[in-house]
XYZ file of C-alpha atoms in Angstrom:
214
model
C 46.247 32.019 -35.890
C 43.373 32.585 -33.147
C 44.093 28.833 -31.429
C 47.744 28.376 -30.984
C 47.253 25.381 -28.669
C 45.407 23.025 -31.787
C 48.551 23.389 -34.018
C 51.537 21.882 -34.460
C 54.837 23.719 -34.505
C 57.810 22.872 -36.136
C 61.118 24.528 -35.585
C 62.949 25.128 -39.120
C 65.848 26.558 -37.346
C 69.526 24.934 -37.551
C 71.091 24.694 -34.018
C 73.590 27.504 -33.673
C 76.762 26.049 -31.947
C 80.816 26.455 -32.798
C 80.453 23.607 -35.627
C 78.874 26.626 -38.033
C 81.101 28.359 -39.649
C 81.740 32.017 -38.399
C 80.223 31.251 -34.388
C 82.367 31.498 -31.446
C 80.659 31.122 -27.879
C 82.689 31.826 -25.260
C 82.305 31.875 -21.794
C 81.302 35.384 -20.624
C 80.229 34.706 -16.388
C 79.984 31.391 -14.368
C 77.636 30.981 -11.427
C 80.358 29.866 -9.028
C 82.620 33.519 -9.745
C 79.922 36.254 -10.531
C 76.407 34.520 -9.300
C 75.150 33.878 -13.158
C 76.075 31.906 -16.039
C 76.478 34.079 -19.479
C 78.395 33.789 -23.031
C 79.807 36.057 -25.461
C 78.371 35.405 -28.919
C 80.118 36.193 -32.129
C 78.018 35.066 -34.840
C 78.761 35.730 -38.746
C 75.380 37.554 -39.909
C 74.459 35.542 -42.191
C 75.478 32.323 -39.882
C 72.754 29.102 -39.816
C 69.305 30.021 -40.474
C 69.364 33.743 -41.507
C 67.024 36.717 -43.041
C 69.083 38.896 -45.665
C 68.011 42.803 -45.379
C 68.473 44.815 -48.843
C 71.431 46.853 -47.851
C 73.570 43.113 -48.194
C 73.566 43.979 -51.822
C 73.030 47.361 -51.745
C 70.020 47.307 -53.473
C 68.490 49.599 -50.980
C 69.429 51.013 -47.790
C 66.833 49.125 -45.855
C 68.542 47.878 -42.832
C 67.768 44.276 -40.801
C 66.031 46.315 -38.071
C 63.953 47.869 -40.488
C 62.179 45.303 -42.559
C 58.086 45.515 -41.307
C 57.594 43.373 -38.634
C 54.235 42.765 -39.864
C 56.157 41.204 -42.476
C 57.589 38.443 -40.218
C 54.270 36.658 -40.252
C 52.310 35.326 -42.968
C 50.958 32.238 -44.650
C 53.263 29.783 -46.320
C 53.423 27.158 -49.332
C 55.590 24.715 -48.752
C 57.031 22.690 -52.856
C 58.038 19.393 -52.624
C 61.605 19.674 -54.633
C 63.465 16.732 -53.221
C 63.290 15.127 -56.610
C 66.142 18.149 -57.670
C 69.612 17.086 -58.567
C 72.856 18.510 -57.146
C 73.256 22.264 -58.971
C 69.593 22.136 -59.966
C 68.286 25.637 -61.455
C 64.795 26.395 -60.215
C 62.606 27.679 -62.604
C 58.883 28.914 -62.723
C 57.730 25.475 -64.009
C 58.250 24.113 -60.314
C 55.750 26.577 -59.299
C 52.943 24.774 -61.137
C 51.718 23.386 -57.992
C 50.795 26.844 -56.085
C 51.094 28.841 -59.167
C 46.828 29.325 -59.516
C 46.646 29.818 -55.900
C 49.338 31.372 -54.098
C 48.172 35.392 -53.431
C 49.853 38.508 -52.968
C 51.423 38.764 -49.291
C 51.776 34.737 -49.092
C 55.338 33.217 -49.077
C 57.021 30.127 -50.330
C 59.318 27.762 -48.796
C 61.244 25.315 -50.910
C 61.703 21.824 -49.518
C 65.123 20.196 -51.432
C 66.461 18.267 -48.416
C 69.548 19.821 -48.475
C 69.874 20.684 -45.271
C 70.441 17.115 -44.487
C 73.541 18.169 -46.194
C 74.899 20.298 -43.793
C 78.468 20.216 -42.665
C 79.475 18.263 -46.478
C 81.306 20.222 -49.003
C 77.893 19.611 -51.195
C 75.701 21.862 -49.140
C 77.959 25.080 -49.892
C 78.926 24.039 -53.475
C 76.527 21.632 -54.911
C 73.240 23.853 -53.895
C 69.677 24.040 -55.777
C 69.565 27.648 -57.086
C 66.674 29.943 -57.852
C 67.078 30.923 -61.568
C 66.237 34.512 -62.655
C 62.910 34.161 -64.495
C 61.583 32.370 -61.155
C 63.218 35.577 -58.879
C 61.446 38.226 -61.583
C 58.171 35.750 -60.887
C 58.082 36.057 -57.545
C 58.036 39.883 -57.578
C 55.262 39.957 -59.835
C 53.291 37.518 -57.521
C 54.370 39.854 -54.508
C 55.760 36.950 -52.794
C 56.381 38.157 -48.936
C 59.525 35.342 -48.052
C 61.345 33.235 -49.949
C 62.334 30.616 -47.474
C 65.303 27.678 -48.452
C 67.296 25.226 -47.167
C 70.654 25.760 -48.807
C 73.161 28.648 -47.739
C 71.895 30.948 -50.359
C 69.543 31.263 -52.967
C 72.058 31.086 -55.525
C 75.921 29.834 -56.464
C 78.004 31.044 -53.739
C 80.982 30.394 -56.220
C 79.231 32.699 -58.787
C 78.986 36.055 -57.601
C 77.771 37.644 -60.741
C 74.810 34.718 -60.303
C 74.472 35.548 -56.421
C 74.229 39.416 -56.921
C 71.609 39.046 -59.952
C 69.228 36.430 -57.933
C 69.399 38.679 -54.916
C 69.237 41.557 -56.642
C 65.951 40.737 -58.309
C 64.167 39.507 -55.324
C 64.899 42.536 -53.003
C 64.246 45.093 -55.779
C 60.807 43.235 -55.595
C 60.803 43.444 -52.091
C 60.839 39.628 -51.652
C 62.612 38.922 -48.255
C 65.256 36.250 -48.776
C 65.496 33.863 -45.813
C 68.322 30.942 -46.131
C 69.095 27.721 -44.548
C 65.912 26.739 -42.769
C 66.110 22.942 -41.893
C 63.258 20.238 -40.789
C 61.271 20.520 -43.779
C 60.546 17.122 -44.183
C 58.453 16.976 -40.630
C 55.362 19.036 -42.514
C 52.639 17.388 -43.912
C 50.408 20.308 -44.768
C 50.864 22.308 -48.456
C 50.448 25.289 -46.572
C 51.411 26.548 -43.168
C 51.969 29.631 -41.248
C 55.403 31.229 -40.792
C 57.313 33.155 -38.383
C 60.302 34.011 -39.481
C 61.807 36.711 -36.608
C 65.403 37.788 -37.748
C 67.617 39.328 -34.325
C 66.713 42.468 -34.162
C 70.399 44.381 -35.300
C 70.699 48.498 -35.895
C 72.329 48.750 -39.584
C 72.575 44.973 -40.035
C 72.637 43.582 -43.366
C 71.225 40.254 -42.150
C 71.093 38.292 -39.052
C 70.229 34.892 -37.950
C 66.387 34.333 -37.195
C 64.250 31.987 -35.482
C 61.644 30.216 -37.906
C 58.562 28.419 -36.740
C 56.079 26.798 -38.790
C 52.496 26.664 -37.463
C 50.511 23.974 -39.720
């Protein structure tokens, strides 16, 4: 972290434009009328590439705006999953890899492709999900972030599956951040992450700029 300038930096962050669902821009000021150029943004919380806060499942009351920002920092494992199929359950077994050497405080980010996905009916319906023996692992590794490329962590269409898998990892304080993108351009097993959710009183989640330094 000392020498910025001798890594590389990769943006995991999907664009955020009017193609994802629940964003409007609209235009706001224009140069030629009021002297500046400005937009209205209405983004869907949990809109792109997003950090859930507890209180999205009431688990706790802990707010967006809350969560440590000393939290929002912190070394990274990146797994190699693109071998998963459609629907996949993730289990501990795909830990093997980092399971000996991943410590307390460290996070994990899941590489499926299925960002590359985005914008099919697959990416929302056909997702890799986190199964509940691998959530209940995490906690006991004290795993910081959870970091994947699908919508969620778990079956959108299943919401008894979405609130367990949740559930689990925020009862364990494991911050949940979803649809990161641009995997595929690291080449190290482990990298550092920002992950720096918009900074929103009472929100639930918001969207968040992710940068991996490796």
């Amino acid at each position: 972290m000392n020498d910025i300038s001798s890594k590389k930096i990769v943006d995991l962050t999907m664009l955020i434009d009017e193609e994802m669902t629940g964003v409007a821009i609209t235009s706001a000021k224009n140069l030629a009328k009021d002297g500046w150029n400005a937009s209205t943004l209405h983004l869907y919380s949990h809109s792109g590439t997003h950090m859930d806060a507890p209180i999205h499942f009431e688990v706790t009351k802990q707010t967006i705006e809350q969560i440590d920002a000393n939290r929002l920092i912190s070394e990274a494992w990146i797994l190699d999953l693109t071998h998963l199929k459609p629907k996949a359950l993730i289990g501990v077994k795909e830990m093997q890899p980092i399971e000996q050497k991943i410590k307390k405080g460290e996070s994990i980010l899941l590489h499926t492709g299925w960002s590359k996905k985005t914008n099919t009916e697959a990416y929302r319906n056909d997702l890799p999900r986190i199964s509940a023996d691998l959530a209940v692992w995490m906690g006991k590794k004290g795993v910081n972030i959870i970091g994947v490329e699908s919508p969620s962590i778990a079956d959108v269409n299943n919401i008894e599956e979405v609130t367990e898998i949740h559930t689990i990892l925020m009862r364990n304080n494991v911050i949940i951040v979803e649809g990161l993108t641009n995997l595929e351009q690291l080449s190290k097993e482990k990298i550092t992450l920002i992950a720096a959710p918009l900074k929103v009183k009472d929100g639930d989640g918001a969207p968040a700029r992710v940068l991996a330094l490796e």
